[in-house]
Amino acid sequence: MFCSPVTDTEILQIINRLNNKKSPGPDNIGPRLLKEIATEIVAPLVYLFNLSLLTGLVPDSLKIARVIPVFKKGDSCLAENYRPISSLNIFDKILEKIMCTRLHCYLSDHHILYDNQFGFRKCHSTTLALTDVLDQTYYQLDNSKKVLGIFLDLQKAIDTVDHKILLAKLYNNGIRGIVYSWLKKLFD
């Protein structure tokens, strides 16, 4: 996978799409402030982000997060009833959006994503997944077939992802070299 260079326009678009209501990360720079100074700092950001993508290095200072426990349900005295929310450095958010765009393009261009992967994809939703299940069910019933459905809801599913397995899958799908190193650094 090759990463195309970052441009001023791309960074300015990402900055303009940031939600002003999001709280700042450990750098104490919020989206509103960044939007006000965007044109003045876009050139250094282009340089730094391109350097990161060219070298496969992510500065340690961008990996620092402010972790806030958010109560979900149950007994508020039990730690397991809280979910950690990581508030990231705003520049890390921009850099990750840049890589996400490139990674998504690569996966789409090479038809790596499963067609029925509905979560976390543009133009795909749980409604579309449900419609697909219903279409398949009606099709089978119309053809006098029996239908059995098993549905699982994994709580905290993202927490069960093994980073080594994820990295191995990325590698097996052609994400190697500098981009692989860059992604691996996120899990270090």
PDB file of C-alpha atoms in Angstrom:
ATOM      1  CA  MET A   1       0.000   0.000   0.000  1.00  0.00           C
ATOM      2  CA  PHE A   2       1.306   3.407  -0.964  1.00  0.00           C
ATOM      3  CA  CYS A   3       0.246   6.573   0.859  1.00  0.00           C
ATOM      4  CA  SER A   4      -0.293   9.576  -1.341  1.00  0.00           C
ATOM      5  CA  PRO A   5       1.123  12.815   0.062  1.00  0.00           C
ATOM      6  CA  VAL A   6      -1.003  14.988   2.327  1.00  0.00           C
ATOM      7  CA  THR A   7      -2.085  18.345   0.903  1.00  0.00           C
ATOM      8  CA  ASP A   8      -3.048  21.700   2.415  1.00  0.00           C
ATOM      9  CA  THR A   9      -6.577  21.296   1.056  1.00  0.00           C
ATOM     10  CA  GLU A  10      -7.025  17.871   2.624  1.00  0.00           C
ATOM     11  CA  ILE A  11      -5.940  19.070   6.072  1.00  0.00           C
ATOM     12  CA  LEU A  12      -8.096  22.198   5.889  1.00  0.00           C
ATOM     13  CA  GLN A  13     -11.126  20.065   4.933  1.00  0.00           C
ATOM     14  CA  ILE A  14     -10.525  17.731   7.876  1.00  0.00           C
ATOM     15  CA  ILE A  15     -10.133  20.673  10.266  1.00  0.00           C
ATOM     16  CA  ASN A  16     -13.308  22.336   8.976  1.00  0.00           C
ATOM     17  CA  ARG A  17     -15.275  19.095   9.553  1.00  0.00           C
ATOM     18  CA  LEU A  18     -14.159  18.795  13.197  1.00  0.00           C
ATOM     19  CA  ASN A  19     -17.008  19.058  15.695  1.00  0.00           C
ATOM     20  CA  ASN A  20     -16.674  22.286  17.715  1.00  0.00           C
ATOM     21  CA  LYS A  21     -18.471  20.671  20.652  1.00  0.00           C
ATOM     22  CA  LYS A  22     -15.761  18.043  21.197  1.00  0.00           C
ATOM     23  CA  SER A  23     -13.612  18.694  24.219  1.00  0.00           C
ATOM     24  CA  PRO A  24      -9.871  19.153  23.827  1.00  0.00           C
ATOM     25  CA  GLY A  25      -7.440  16.332  24.459  1.00  0.00           C
ATOM     26  CA  PRO A  26      -4.328  16.429  26.615  1.00  0.00           C
ATOM     27  CA  ASP A  27      -2.911  19.233  24.425  1.00  0.00           C
ATOM     28  CA  ASN A  28      -5.850  21.485  25.483  1.00  0.00           C
ATOM     29  CA  ILE A  29      -6.386  22.542  21.861  1.00  0.00           C
ATOM     30  CA  GLY A  30     -10.023  22.289  20.843  1.00  0.00           C
ATOM     31  CA  PRO A  31     -11.526  22.244  17.364  1.00  0.00           C
ATOM     32  CA  ARG A  32     -12.731  25.859  17.544  1.00  0.00           C
ATOM     33  CA  LEU A  33      -9.226  27.196  18.278  1.00  0.00           C
ATOM     34  CA  LEU A  34      -7.683  25.014  15.571  1.00  0.00           C
ATOM     35  CA  LYS A  35     -10.193  26.301  13.016  1.00  0.00           C
ATOM     36  CA  GLU A  36      -9.248  29.890  13.851  1.00  0.00           C
ATOM     37  CA  ILE A  37      -5.534  29.305  13.226  1.00  0.00           C
ATOM     38  CA  ALA A  38      -5.805  26.631  10.517  1.00  0.00           C
ATOM     39  CA  THR A  39      -4.475  28.686   7.616  1.00  0.00           C
ATOM     40  CA  GLU A  40      -1.434  29.757   9.641  1.00  0.00           C
ATOM     41  CA  ILE A  41      -0.423  26.242  10.696  1.00  0.00           C
ATOM     42  CA  VAL A  42      -1.461  24.147   7.691  1.00  0.00           C
ATOM     43  CA  ALA A  43       2.004  24.228   6.037  1.00  0.00           C
ATOM     44  CA  PRO A  44       3.849  22.835   9.090  1.00  0.00           C
ATOM     45  CA  LEU A  45       1.120  20.211   9.522  1.00  0.00           C
ATOM     46  CA  VAL A  46       1.493  19.104   5.890  1.00  0.00           C
ATOM     47  CA  TYR A  47       5.231  18.749   6.429  1.00  0.00           C
ATOM     48  CA  LEU A  48       4.895  16.807   9.704  1.00  0.00           C
ATOM     49  CA  PHE A  49       2.103  14.513   8.506  1.00  0.00           C
ATOM     50  CA  ASN A  50       3.920  13.714   5.249  1.00  0.00           C
ATOM     51  CA  LEU A  51       7.065  12.995   7.269  1.00  0.00           C
ATOM     52  CA  SER A  52       5.076  10.592   9.457  1.00  0.00           C
ATOM     53  CA  LEU A  53       3.638   8.768   6.437  1.00  0.00           C
ATOM     54  CA  LEU A  54       7.046   8.606   4.713  1.00  0.00           C
ATOM     55  CA  THR A  55       8.953   7.276   7.729  1.00  0.00           C
ATOM     56  CA  GLY A  56       6.291   5.112   9.366  1.00  0.00           C
ATOM     57  CA  LEU A  57       6.793   6.960  12.635  1.00  0.00           C
ATOM     58  CA  VAL A  58       4.095   8.413  14.844  1.00  0.00           C
ATOM     59  CA  PRO A  59       5.395  10.925  17.413  1.00  0.00           C
ATOM     60  CA  ASP A  60       4.963   9.649  20.976  1.00  0.00           C
ATOM     61  CA  SER A  61       3.454  12.996  21.964  1.00  0.00           C
ATOM     62  CA  LEU A  62       0.506  12.265  19.648  1.00  0.00           C
ATOM     63  CA  LYS A  63      -0.209   8.958  21.384  1.00  0.00           C
ATOM     64  CA  ILE A  64      -0.994  10.543  24.744  1.00  0.00           C
ATOM     65  CA  ALA A  65      -4.689  10.533  25.657  1.00  0.00           C
ATOM     66  CA  ARG A  66      -6.801  11.850  28.497  1.00  0.00           C
ATOM     67  CA  VAL A  67      -8.855   8.863  29.697  1.00  0.00           C
ATOM     68  CA  ILE A  68     -12.256   9.611  31.208  1.00  0.00           C
ATOM     69  CA  PRO A  69     -14.413   6.859  32.791  1.00  0.00           C
ATOM     70  CA  VAL A  70     -18.027   7.048  31.572  1.00  0.00           C
ATOM     71  CA  PHE A  71     -20.736   5.182  33.500  1.00  0.00           C
ATOM     72  CA  LYS A  72     -22.738   2.797  31.304  1.00  0.00           C
ATOM     73  CA  LYS A  73     -25.175   0.778  33.459  1.00  0.00           C
ATOM     74  CA  GLY A  74     -25.576  -1.213  36.662  1.00  0.00           C
ATOM     75  CA  ASP A  75     -24.021  -0.473  40.029  1.00  0.00           C
ATOM     76  CA  SER A  76     -22.067   2.781  39.857  1.00  0.00           C
ATOM     77  CA  CYS A  77     -19.705   1.487  42.577  1.00  0.00           C
ATOM     78  CA  LEU A  78     -18.329  -1.259  40.293  1.00  0.00           C
ATOM     79  CA  ALA A  79     -15.448  -0.375  37.989  1.00  0.00           C
ATOM     80  CA  GLU A  80     -16.615  -2.810  35.267  1.00  0.00           C
ATOM     81  CA  ASN A  81     -19.729  -0.675  34.743  1.00  0.00           C
ATOM     82  CA  TYR A  82     -17.626   2.165  33.375  1.00  0.00           C
ATOM     83  CA  ARG A  83     -16.255   2.507  29.863  1.00  0.00           C
ATOM     84  CA  PRO A  84     -13.029   4.398  29.278  1.00  0.00           C
ATOM     85  CA  ILE A  85     -13.232   7.210  26.749  1.00  0.00           C
ATOM     86  CA  SER A  86      -9.895   8.382  25.393  1.00  0.00           C
ATOM     87  CA  SER A  87      -9.729  12.037  24.500  1.00  0.00           C
ATOM     88  CA  LEU A  88      -6.930  12.299  21.937  1.00  0.00           C
ATOM     89  CA  ASN A  89      -4.620  15.084  20.889  1.00  0.00           C
ATOM     90  CA  ILE A  90      -6.364  16.975  18.070  1.00  0.00           C
ATOM     91  CA  PHE A  91      -3.357  16.630  15.750  1.00  0.00           C
ATOM     92  CA  ASP A  92      -3.437  12.860  16.242  1.00  0.00           C
ATOM     93  CA  LYS A  93      -7.109  12.861  15.249  1.00  0.00           C
ATOM     94  CA  ILE A  94      -6.228  14.632  12.008  1.00  0.00           C
ATOM     95  CA  LEU A  95      -3.330  12.280  11.264  1.00  0.00           C
ATOM     96  CA  GLU A  96      -5.494   9.221  11.938  1.00  0.00           C
ATOM     97  CA  LYS A  97      -8.231  10.578   9.644  1.00  0.00           C
ATOM     98  CA  ILE A  98      -5.610  10.995   6.927  1.00  0.00           C
ATOM     99  CA  MET A  99      -4.449   7.389   7.306  1.00  0.00           C
ATOM    100  CA  CYS A 100      -8.027   6.128   7.587  1.00  0.00           C
ATOM    101  CA  THR A 101      -8.887   7.715   4.234  1.00  0.00           C
ATOM    102  CA  ARG A 102      -5.895   6.083   2.557  1.00  0.00           C
ATOM    103  CA  LEU A 103      -6.517   2.713   4.184  1.00  0.00           C
ATOM    104  CA  HIS A 104     -10.192   2.750   3.254  1.00  0.00           C
ATOM    105  CA  CYS A 105      -9.352   3.607  -0.375  1.00  0.00           C
ATOM    106  CA  TYR A 106      -6.851   0.752  -0.507  1.00  0.00           C
ATOM    107  CA  LEU A 107      -9.307  -1.763   0.969  1.00  0.00           C
ATOM    108  CA  SER A 108     -12.088  -0.606  -1.375  1.00  0.00           C
ATOM    109  CA  ASP A 109      -9.917  -0.470  -4.513  1.00  0.00           C
ATOM    110  CA  HIS A 110      -8.670  -4.022  -3.882  1.00  0.00           C
ATOM    111  CA  HIS A 111     -12.124  -5.354  -2.909  1.00  0.00           C
ATOM    112  CA  ILE A 112     -10.815  -6.621   0.435  1.00  0.00           C
ATOM    113  CA  LEU A 113     -13.846  -5.747   2.557  1.00  0.00           C
ATOM    114  CA  TYR A 114     -16.617  -8.329   2.681  1.00  0.00           C
ATOM    115  CA  ASP A 115     -19.733  -7.087   0.856  1.00  0.00           C
ATOM    116  CA  ASN A 116     -21.907  -7.790   3.898  1.00  0.00           C
ATOM    117  CA  GLN A 117     -19.692  -5.826   6.280  1.00  0.00           C
ATOM    118  CA  PHE A 118     -22.200  -3.174   7.306  1.00  0.00           C
ATOM    119  CA  GLY A 119     -20.597  -1.603  10.356  1.00  0.00           C
ATOM    120  CA  PHE A 120     -18.195   1.340  10.170  1.00  0.00           C
ATOM    121  CA  ARG A 121     -18.649   1.877   6.427  1.00  0.00           C
ATOM    122  CA  LYS A 122     -20.149   4.740   4.455  1.00  0.00           C
ATOM    123  CA  CYS A 123     -23.490   3.940   2.811  1.00  0.00           C
ATOM    124  CA  HIS A 124     -23.859   0.863   5.037  1.00  0.00           C
ATOM    125  CA  SER A 125     -25.924   0.709   8.196  1.00  0.00           C
ATOM    126  CA  THR A 126     -27.708  -1.595  10.587  1.00  0.00           C
ATOM    127  CA  THR A 127     -30.905  -0.806   8.665  1.00  0.00           C
ATOM    128  CA  LEU A 128     -29.285  -2.032   5.456  1.00  0.00           C
ATOM    129  CA  ALA A 129     -28.061  -5.165   7.282  1.00  0.00           C
ATOM    130  CA  LEU A 130     -31.584  -5.849   8.556  1.00  0.00           C
ATOM    131  CA  THR A 131     -33.028  -5.329   5.079  1.00  0.00           C
ATOM    132  CA  ASP A 132     -30.504  -7.815   3.695  1.00  0.00           C
ATOM    133  CA  VAL A 133     -31.438 -10.405   6.348  1.00  0.00           C
ATOM    134  CA  LEU A 134     -35.146  -9.944   5.610  1.00  0.00           C
ATOM    135  CA  ASP A 135     -34.586 -10.197   1.840  1.00  0.00           C
ATOM    136  CA  GLN A 136     -32.635 -13.432   2.292  1.00  0.00           C
ATOM    137  CA  THR A 137     -35.267 -14.807   4.688  1.00  0.00           C
ATOM    138  CA  TYR A 138     -38.176 -14.033   2.338  1.00  0.00           C
ATOM    139  CA  TYR A 139     -36.257 -15.469  -0.619  1.00  0.00           C
ATOM    140  CA  GLN A 140     -35.647 -18.754   1.207  1.00  0.00           C
ATOM    141  CA  LEU A 141     -39.252 -18.940   2.487  1.00  0.00           C
ATOM    142  CA  ASP A 142     -40.598 -18.235  -1.031  1.00  0.00           C
ATOM    143  CA  ASN A 143     -38.560 -21.217  -2.218  1.00  0.00           C
ATOM    144  CA  SER A 144     -40.038 -23.456   0.511  1.00  0.00           C
ATOM    145  CA  LYS A 145     -36.800 -23.542   2.473  1.00  0.00           C
ATOM    146  CA  LYS A 146     -36.490 -23.378   6.219  1.00  0.00           C
ATOM    147  CA  VAL A 147     -34.801 -20.421   7.821  1.00  0.00           C
ATOM    148  CA  LEU A 148     -32.881 -20.336  11.083  1.00  0.00           C
ATOM    149  CA  GLY A 149     -31.288 -17.223  12.500  1.00  0.00           C
ATOM    150  CA  ILE A 150     -28.709 -16.919  15.238  1.00  0.00           C
ATOM    151  CA  PHE A 151     -27.936 -13.392  16.375  1.00  0.00           C
ATOM    152  CA  LEU A 152     -25.135 -12.424  18.723  1.00  0.00           C
ATOM    153  CA  ASP A 153     -24.475  -9.106  20.382  1.00  0.00           C
ATOM    154  CA  LEU A 154     -20.940  -8.926  21.668  1.00  0.00           C
ATOM    155  CA  GLN A 155     -20.574  -6.347  24.404  1.00  0.00           C
ATOM    156  CA  LYS A 156     -17.333  -4.419  24.167  1.00  0.00           C
ATOM    157  CA  ALA A 157     -16.541  -6.264  20.919  1.00  0.00           C
ATOM    158  CA  ILE A 158     -13.837  -3.773  19.933  1.00  0.00           C
ATOM    159  CA  ASP A 159     -11.976  -4.663  23.133  1.00  0.00           C
ATOM    160  CA  THR A 160     -11.741  -8.293  22.008  1.00  0.00           C
ATOM    161  CA  VAL A 161      -9.773  -7.517  18.834  1.00  0.00           C
ATOM    162  CA  ASP A 162      -6.307  -9.053  19.066  1.00  0.00           C
ATOM    163  CA  HIS A 163      -3.890  -6.484  17.624  1.00  0.00           C
ATOM    164  CA  LYS A 164      -1.441  -9.167  16.454  1.00  0.00           C
ATOM    165  CA  ILE A 165      -4.166 -10.928  14.468  1.00  0.00           C
ATOM    166  CA  LEU A 166      -5.401  -7.617  13.029  1.00  0.00           C
ATOM    167  CA  LEU A 167      -1.870  -6.671  11.945  1.00  0.00           C
ATOM    168  CA  ALA A 168      -1.355 -10.145  10.424  1.00  0.00           C
ATOM    169  CA  LYS A 169      -4.572  -9.768   8.399  1.00  0.00           C
ATOM    170  CA  LEU A 170      -3.493  -6.334   7.184  1.00  0.00           C
ATOM    171  CA  TYR A 171      -0.094  -7.728   6.196  1.00  0.00           C
ATOM    172  CA  ASN A 172      -1.689 -10.667   4.346  1.00  0.00           C
ATOM    173  CA  ASN A 173      -3.846  -8.202   2.421  1.00  0.00           C
ATOM    174  CA  GLY A 174      -0.888  -6.226   1.092  1.00  0.00           C
ATOM    175  CA  ILE A 175      -0.427  -3.598   3.767  1.00  0.00           C
ATOM    176  CA  ARG A 176       3.301  -3.832   4.297  1.00  0.00           C
ATOM    177  CA  GLY A 177       6.404  -1.714   4.588  1.00  0.00           C
ATOM    178  CA  ILE A 178       6.108   1.821   5.883  1.00  0.00           C
ATOM    179  CA  VAL A 179       2.308   1.788   6.187  1.00  0.00           C
ATOM    180  CA  TYR A 180       2.447  -1.460   8.160  1.00  0.00           C
ATOM    181  CA  SER A 181       5.090   0.050  10.463  1.00  0.00           C
ATOM    182  CA  TRP A 182       2.941   3.160  10.904  1.00  0.00           C
ATOM    183  CA  LEU A 183      -0.105   1.119  11.878  1.00  0.00           C
ATOM    184  CA  LYS A 184       1.947  -1.131  14.146  1.00  0.00           C
ATOM    185  CA  LYS A 185       3.196   1.935  16.033  1.00  0.00           C
ATOM    186  CA  LEU A 186      -0.412   2.751  16.978  1.00  0.00           C
ATOM    187  CA  PHE A 187      -0.546  -0.444  19.029  1.00  0.00           C
ATOM    188  CA  ASP A 188       2.874  -0.038  20.691  1.00  0.00           C
TER     189      ASP A 188
END
